[in-house]
PDB file of C-alpha atoms in Angstrom:
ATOM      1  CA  UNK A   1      -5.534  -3.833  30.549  1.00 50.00           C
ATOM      2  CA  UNK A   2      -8.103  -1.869  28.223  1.00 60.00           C
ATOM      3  CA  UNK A   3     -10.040  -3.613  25.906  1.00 77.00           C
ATOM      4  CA  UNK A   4      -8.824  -5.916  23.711  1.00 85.00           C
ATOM      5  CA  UNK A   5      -9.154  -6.309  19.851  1.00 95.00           C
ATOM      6  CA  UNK A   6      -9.864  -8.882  17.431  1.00 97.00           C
ATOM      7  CA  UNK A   7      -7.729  -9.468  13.983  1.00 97.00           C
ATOM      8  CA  UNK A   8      -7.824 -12.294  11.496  1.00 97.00           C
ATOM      9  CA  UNK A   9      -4.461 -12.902  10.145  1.00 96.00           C
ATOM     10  CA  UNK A  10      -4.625 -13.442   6.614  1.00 95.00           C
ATOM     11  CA  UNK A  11      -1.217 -16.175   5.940  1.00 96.00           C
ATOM     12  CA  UNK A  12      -0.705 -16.896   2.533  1.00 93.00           C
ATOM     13  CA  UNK A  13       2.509 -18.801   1.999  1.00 94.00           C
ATOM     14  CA  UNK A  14       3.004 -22.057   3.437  1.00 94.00           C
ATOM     15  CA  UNK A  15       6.458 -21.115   4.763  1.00 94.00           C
ATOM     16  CA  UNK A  16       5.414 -18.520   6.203  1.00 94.00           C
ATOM     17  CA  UNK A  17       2.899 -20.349   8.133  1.00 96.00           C
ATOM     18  CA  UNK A  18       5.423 -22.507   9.691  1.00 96.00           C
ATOM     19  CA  UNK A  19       7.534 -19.834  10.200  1.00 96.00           C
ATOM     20  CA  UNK A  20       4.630 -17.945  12.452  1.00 97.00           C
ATOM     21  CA  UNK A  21       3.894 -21.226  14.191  1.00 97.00           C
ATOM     22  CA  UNK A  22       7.420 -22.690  15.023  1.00 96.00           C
ATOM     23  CA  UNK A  23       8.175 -18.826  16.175  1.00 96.00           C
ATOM     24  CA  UNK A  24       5.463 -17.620  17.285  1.00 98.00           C
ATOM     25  CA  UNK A  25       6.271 -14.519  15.812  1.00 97.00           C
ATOM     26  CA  UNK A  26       3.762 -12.366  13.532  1.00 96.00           C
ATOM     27  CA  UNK A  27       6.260 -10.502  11.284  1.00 95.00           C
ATOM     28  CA  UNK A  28       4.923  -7.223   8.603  1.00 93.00           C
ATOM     29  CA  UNK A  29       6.438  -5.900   5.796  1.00 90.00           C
ATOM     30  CA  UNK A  30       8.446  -2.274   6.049  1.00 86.00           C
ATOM     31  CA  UNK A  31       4.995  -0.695   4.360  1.00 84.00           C
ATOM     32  CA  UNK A  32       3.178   1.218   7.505  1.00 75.00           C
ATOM     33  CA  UNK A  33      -0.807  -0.211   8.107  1.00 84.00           C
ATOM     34  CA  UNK A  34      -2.662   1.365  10.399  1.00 88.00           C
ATOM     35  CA  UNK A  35      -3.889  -2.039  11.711  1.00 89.00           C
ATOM     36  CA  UNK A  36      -0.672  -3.537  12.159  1.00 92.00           C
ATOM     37  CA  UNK A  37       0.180   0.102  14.417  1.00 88.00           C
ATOM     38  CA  UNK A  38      -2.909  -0.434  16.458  1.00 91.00           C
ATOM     39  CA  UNK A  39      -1.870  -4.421  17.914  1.00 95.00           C
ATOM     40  CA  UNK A  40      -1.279  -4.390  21.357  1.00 96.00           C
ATOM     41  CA  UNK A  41      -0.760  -7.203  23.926  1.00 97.00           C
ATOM     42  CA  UNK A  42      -3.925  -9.192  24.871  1.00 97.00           C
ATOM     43  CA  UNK A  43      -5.095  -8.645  21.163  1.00 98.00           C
ATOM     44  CA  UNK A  44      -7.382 -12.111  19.903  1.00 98.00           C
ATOM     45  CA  UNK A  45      -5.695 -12.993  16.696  1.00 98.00           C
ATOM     46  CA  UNK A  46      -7.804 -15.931  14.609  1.00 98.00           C
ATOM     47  CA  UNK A  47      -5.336 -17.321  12.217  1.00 98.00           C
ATOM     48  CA  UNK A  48      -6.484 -17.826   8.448  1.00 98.00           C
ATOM     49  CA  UNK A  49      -4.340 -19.816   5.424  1.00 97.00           C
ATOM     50  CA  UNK A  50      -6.240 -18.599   2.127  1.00 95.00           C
ATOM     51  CA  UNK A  51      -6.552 -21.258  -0.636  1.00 92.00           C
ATOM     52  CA  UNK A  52      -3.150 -19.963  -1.923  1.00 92.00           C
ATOM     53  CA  UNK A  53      -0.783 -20.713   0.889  1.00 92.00           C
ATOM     54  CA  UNK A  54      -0.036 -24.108  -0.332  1.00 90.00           C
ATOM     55  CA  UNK A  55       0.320 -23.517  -4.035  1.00 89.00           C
ATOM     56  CA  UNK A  56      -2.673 -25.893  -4.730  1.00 86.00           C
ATOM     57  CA  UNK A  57      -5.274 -23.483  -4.674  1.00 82.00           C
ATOM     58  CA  UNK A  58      -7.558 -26.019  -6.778  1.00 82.00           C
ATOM     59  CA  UNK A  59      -7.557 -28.332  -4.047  1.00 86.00           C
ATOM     60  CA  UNK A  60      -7.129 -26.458  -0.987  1.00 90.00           C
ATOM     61  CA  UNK A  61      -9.218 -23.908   0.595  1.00 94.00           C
ATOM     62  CA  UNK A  62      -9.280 -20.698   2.513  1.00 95.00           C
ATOM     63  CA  UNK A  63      -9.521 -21.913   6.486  1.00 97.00           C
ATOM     64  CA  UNK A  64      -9.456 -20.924   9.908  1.00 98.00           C
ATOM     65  CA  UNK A  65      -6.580 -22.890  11.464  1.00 98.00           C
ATOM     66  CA  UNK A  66      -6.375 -21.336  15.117  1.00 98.00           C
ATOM     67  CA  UNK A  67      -6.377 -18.765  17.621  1.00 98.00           C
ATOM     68  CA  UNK A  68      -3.292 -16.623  18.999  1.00 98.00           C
ATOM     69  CA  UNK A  69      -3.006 -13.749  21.104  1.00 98.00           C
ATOM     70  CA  UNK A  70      -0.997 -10.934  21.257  1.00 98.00           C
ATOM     71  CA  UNK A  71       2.300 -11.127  23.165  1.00 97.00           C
ATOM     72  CA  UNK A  72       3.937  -7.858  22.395  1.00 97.00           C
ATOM     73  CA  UNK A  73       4.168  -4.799  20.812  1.00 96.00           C
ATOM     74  CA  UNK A  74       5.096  -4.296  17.113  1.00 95.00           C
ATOM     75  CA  UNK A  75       9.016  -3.463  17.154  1.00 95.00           C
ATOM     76  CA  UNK A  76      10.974  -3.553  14.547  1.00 95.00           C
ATOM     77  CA  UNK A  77      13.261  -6.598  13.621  1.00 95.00           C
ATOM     78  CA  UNK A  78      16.805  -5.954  14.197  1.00 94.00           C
ATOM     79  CA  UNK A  79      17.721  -7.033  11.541  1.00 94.00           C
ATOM     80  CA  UNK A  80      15.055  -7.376   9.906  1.00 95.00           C
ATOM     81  CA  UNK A  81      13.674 -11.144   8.816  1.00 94.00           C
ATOM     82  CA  UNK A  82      13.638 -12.283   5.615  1.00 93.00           C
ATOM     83  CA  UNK A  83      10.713 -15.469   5.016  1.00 91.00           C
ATOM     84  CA  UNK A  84      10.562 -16.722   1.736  1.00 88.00           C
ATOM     85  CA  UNK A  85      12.278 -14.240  -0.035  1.00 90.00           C
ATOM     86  CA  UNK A  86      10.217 -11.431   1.125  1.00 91.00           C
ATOM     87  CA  UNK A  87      11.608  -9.068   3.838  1.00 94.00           C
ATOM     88  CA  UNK A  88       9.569  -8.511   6.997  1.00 94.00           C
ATOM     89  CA  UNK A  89      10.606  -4.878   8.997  1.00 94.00           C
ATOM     90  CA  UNK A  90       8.550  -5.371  12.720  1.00 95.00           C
ATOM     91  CA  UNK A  91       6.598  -7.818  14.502  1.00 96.00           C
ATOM     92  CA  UNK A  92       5.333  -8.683  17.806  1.00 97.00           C
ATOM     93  CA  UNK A  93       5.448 -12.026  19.689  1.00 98.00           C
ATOM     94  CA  UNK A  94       2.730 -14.347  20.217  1.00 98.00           C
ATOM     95  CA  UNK A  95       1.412 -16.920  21.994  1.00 98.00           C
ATOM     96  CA  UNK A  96      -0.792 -19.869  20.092  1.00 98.00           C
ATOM     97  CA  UNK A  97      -4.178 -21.116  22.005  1.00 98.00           C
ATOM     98  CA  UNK A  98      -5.557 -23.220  19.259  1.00 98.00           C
ATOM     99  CA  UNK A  99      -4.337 -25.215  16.364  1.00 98.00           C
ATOM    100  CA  UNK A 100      -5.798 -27.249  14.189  1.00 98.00           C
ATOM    101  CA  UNK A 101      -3.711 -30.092  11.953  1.00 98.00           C
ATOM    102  CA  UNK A 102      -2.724 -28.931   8.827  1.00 96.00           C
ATOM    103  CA  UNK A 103      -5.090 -28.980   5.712  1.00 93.00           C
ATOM    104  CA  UNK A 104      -7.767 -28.786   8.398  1.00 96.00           C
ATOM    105  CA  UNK A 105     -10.417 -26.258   9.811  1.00 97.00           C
ATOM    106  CA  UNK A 106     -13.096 -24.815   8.764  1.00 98.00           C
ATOM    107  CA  UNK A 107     -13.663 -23.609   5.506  1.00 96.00           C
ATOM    108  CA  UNK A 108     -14.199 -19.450   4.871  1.00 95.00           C
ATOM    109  CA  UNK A 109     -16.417 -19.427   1.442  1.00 93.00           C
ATOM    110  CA  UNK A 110     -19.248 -21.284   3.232  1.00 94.00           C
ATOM    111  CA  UNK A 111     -19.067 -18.788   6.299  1.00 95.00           C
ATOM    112  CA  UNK A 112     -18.513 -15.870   4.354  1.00 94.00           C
ATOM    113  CA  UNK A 113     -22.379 -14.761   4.600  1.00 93.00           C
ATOM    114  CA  UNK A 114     -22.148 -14.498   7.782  1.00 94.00           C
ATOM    115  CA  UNK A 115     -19.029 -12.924   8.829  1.00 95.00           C
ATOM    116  CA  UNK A 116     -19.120  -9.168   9.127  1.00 94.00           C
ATOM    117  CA  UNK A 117     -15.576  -8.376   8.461  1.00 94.00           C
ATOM    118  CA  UNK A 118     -16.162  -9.720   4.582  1.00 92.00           C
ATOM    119  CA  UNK A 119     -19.186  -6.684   4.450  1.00 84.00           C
ATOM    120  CA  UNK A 120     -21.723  -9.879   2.877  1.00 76.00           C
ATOM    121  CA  UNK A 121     -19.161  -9.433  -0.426  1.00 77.00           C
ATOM    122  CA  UNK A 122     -20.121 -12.034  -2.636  1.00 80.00           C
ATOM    123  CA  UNK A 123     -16.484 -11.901  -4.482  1.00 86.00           C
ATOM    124  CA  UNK A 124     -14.900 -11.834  -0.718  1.00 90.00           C
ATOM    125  CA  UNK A 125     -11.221 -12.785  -1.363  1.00 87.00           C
ATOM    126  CA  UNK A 126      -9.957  -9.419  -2.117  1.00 88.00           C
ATOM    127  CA  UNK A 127     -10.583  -8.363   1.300  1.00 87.00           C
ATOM    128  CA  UNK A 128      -8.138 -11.010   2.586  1.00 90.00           C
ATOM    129  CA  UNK A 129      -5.242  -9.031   0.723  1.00 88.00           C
ATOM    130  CA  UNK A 130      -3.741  -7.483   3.635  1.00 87.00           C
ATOM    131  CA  UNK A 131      -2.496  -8.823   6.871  1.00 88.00           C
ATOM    132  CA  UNK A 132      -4.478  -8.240   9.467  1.00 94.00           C
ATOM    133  CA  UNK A 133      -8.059  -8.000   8.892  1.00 94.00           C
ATOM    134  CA  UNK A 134     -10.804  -6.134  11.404  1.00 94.00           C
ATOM    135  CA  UNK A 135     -13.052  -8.843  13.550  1.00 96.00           C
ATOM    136  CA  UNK A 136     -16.075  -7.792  15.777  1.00 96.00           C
ATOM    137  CA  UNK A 137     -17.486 -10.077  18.468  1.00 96.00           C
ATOM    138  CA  UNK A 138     -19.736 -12.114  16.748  1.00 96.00           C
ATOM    139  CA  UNK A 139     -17.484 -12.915  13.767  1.00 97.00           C
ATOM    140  CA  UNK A 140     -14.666 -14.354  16.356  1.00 97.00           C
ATOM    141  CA  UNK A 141     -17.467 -16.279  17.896  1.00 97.00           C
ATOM    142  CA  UNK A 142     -18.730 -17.607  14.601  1.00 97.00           C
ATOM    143  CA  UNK A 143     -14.913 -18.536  13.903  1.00 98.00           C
ATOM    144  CA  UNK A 144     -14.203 -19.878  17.044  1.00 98.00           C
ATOM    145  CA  UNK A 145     -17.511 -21.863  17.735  1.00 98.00           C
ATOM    146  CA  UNK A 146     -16.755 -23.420  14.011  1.00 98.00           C
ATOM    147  CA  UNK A 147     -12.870 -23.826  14.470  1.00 98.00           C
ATOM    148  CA  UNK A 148     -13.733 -26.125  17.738  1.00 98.00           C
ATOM    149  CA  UNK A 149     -14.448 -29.184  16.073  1.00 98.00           C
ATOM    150  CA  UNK A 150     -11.372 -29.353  14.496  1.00 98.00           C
ATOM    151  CA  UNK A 151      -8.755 -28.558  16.875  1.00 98.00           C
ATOM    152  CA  UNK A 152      -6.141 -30.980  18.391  1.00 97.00           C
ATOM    153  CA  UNK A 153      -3.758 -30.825  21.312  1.00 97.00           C
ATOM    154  CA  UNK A 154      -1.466 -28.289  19.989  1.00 97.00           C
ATOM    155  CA  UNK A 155       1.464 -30.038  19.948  1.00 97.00           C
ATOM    156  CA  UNK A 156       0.595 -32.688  17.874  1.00 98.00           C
ATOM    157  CA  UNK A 157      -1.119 -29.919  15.444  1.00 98.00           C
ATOM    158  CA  UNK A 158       1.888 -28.044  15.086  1.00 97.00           C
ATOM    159  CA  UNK A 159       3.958 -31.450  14.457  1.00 97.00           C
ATOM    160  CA  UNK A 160       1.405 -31.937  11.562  1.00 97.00           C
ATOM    161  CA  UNK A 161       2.616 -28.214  10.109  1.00 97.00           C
ATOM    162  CA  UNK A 162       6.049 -29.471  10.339  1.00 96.00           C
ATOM    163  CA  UNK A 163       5.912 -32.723   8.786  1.00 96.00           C
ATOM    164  CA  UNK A 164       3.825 -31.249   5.791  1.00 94.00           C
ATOM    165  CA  UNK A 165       5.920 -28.040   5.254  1.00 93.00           C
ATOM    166  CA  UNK A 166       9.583 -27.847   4.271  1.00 80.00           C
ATOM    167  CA  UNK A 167      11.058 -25.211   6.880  1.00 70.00           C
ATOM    168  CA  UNK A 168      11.171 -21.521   5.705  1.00 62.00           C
ATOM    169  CA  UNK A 169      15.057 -20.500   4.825  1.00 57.00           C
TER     170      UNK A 169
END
């Protein structure tokens, strides 16, 4: 295998996020990214719910909830998936590591400083408005070194996703 890639996946609809985790499925819309091209199995994916995702964005926060990796290959969905009224055209299976419960993990805005991928922005958020989103080495380590305190066994996480979230139609 060559070398591998690292991606935070921006998730920002709380159906959705259930939908990725019960599946564990990454699903993109019909519009070609580059980024979403370039997955390939073995790919580190750190998962991220902005503020958004729950429609509370007073109260909640952008987080790091967990750590995937790359199953498959992008393909496209036949037929395609529709999540919360939005249509998804590909995806690419894959396979959770980490989880922590919901409304937990660490929080972006304090980290932001130092992680790479958000170029020291001050204003950071709009670079979370795609869906997969450029990591080098040390901002996975930064993410996963401050993710570890707050994972569970992953079961019981994801049960904490599904009691919390009405399933995605």
């Amino acid at each position: 295998m060559g070398k591998t890639t690292a991606y935070l996946v921006v998730l920002a609809e709380r159906e959705a996020i259930l939908w990725v985790l019960q599946n564990e499925l990454m699903a993109f819309p019909a519009r070609p990214r580059r980024e979403v091209s370039a997955l390939q199995p073995g790919d580190e994916l750190v998962l991220l719910t902005t503020r958004g995702a729950y429609h509370n964005p007073t109260r909640d926060r952008t987080r790091v909830i967990g750590t995937a990796i790359v199953h498959s290959k992008v393909a496209p969905f036949e037929p395609e998936v529709e999540i919360v009224g939005r249509t998804f055209a590909s995806g690419c299976q894959i396979r959770l590591e980490t989880l922590a419960p919901y409304s937990a993990g660490p929080e972006i805005g304090p980290l932001a400083p130092q992680i790479q991928a958000l170029h020291g922005e001050k204003n950071w958020g709009w670079l979370l408005r795609k869906p997969l989103v450029l990591l080098d080495e040390s901002d996975v380590a930064l993410l996963k070194h401050e993710l570890q305190s707050h994972l569970r066994e992953l079961n019981e996480s994801l049960l904490t996703y599904r009691n919390s979230i009405k399933a995605p139609t």
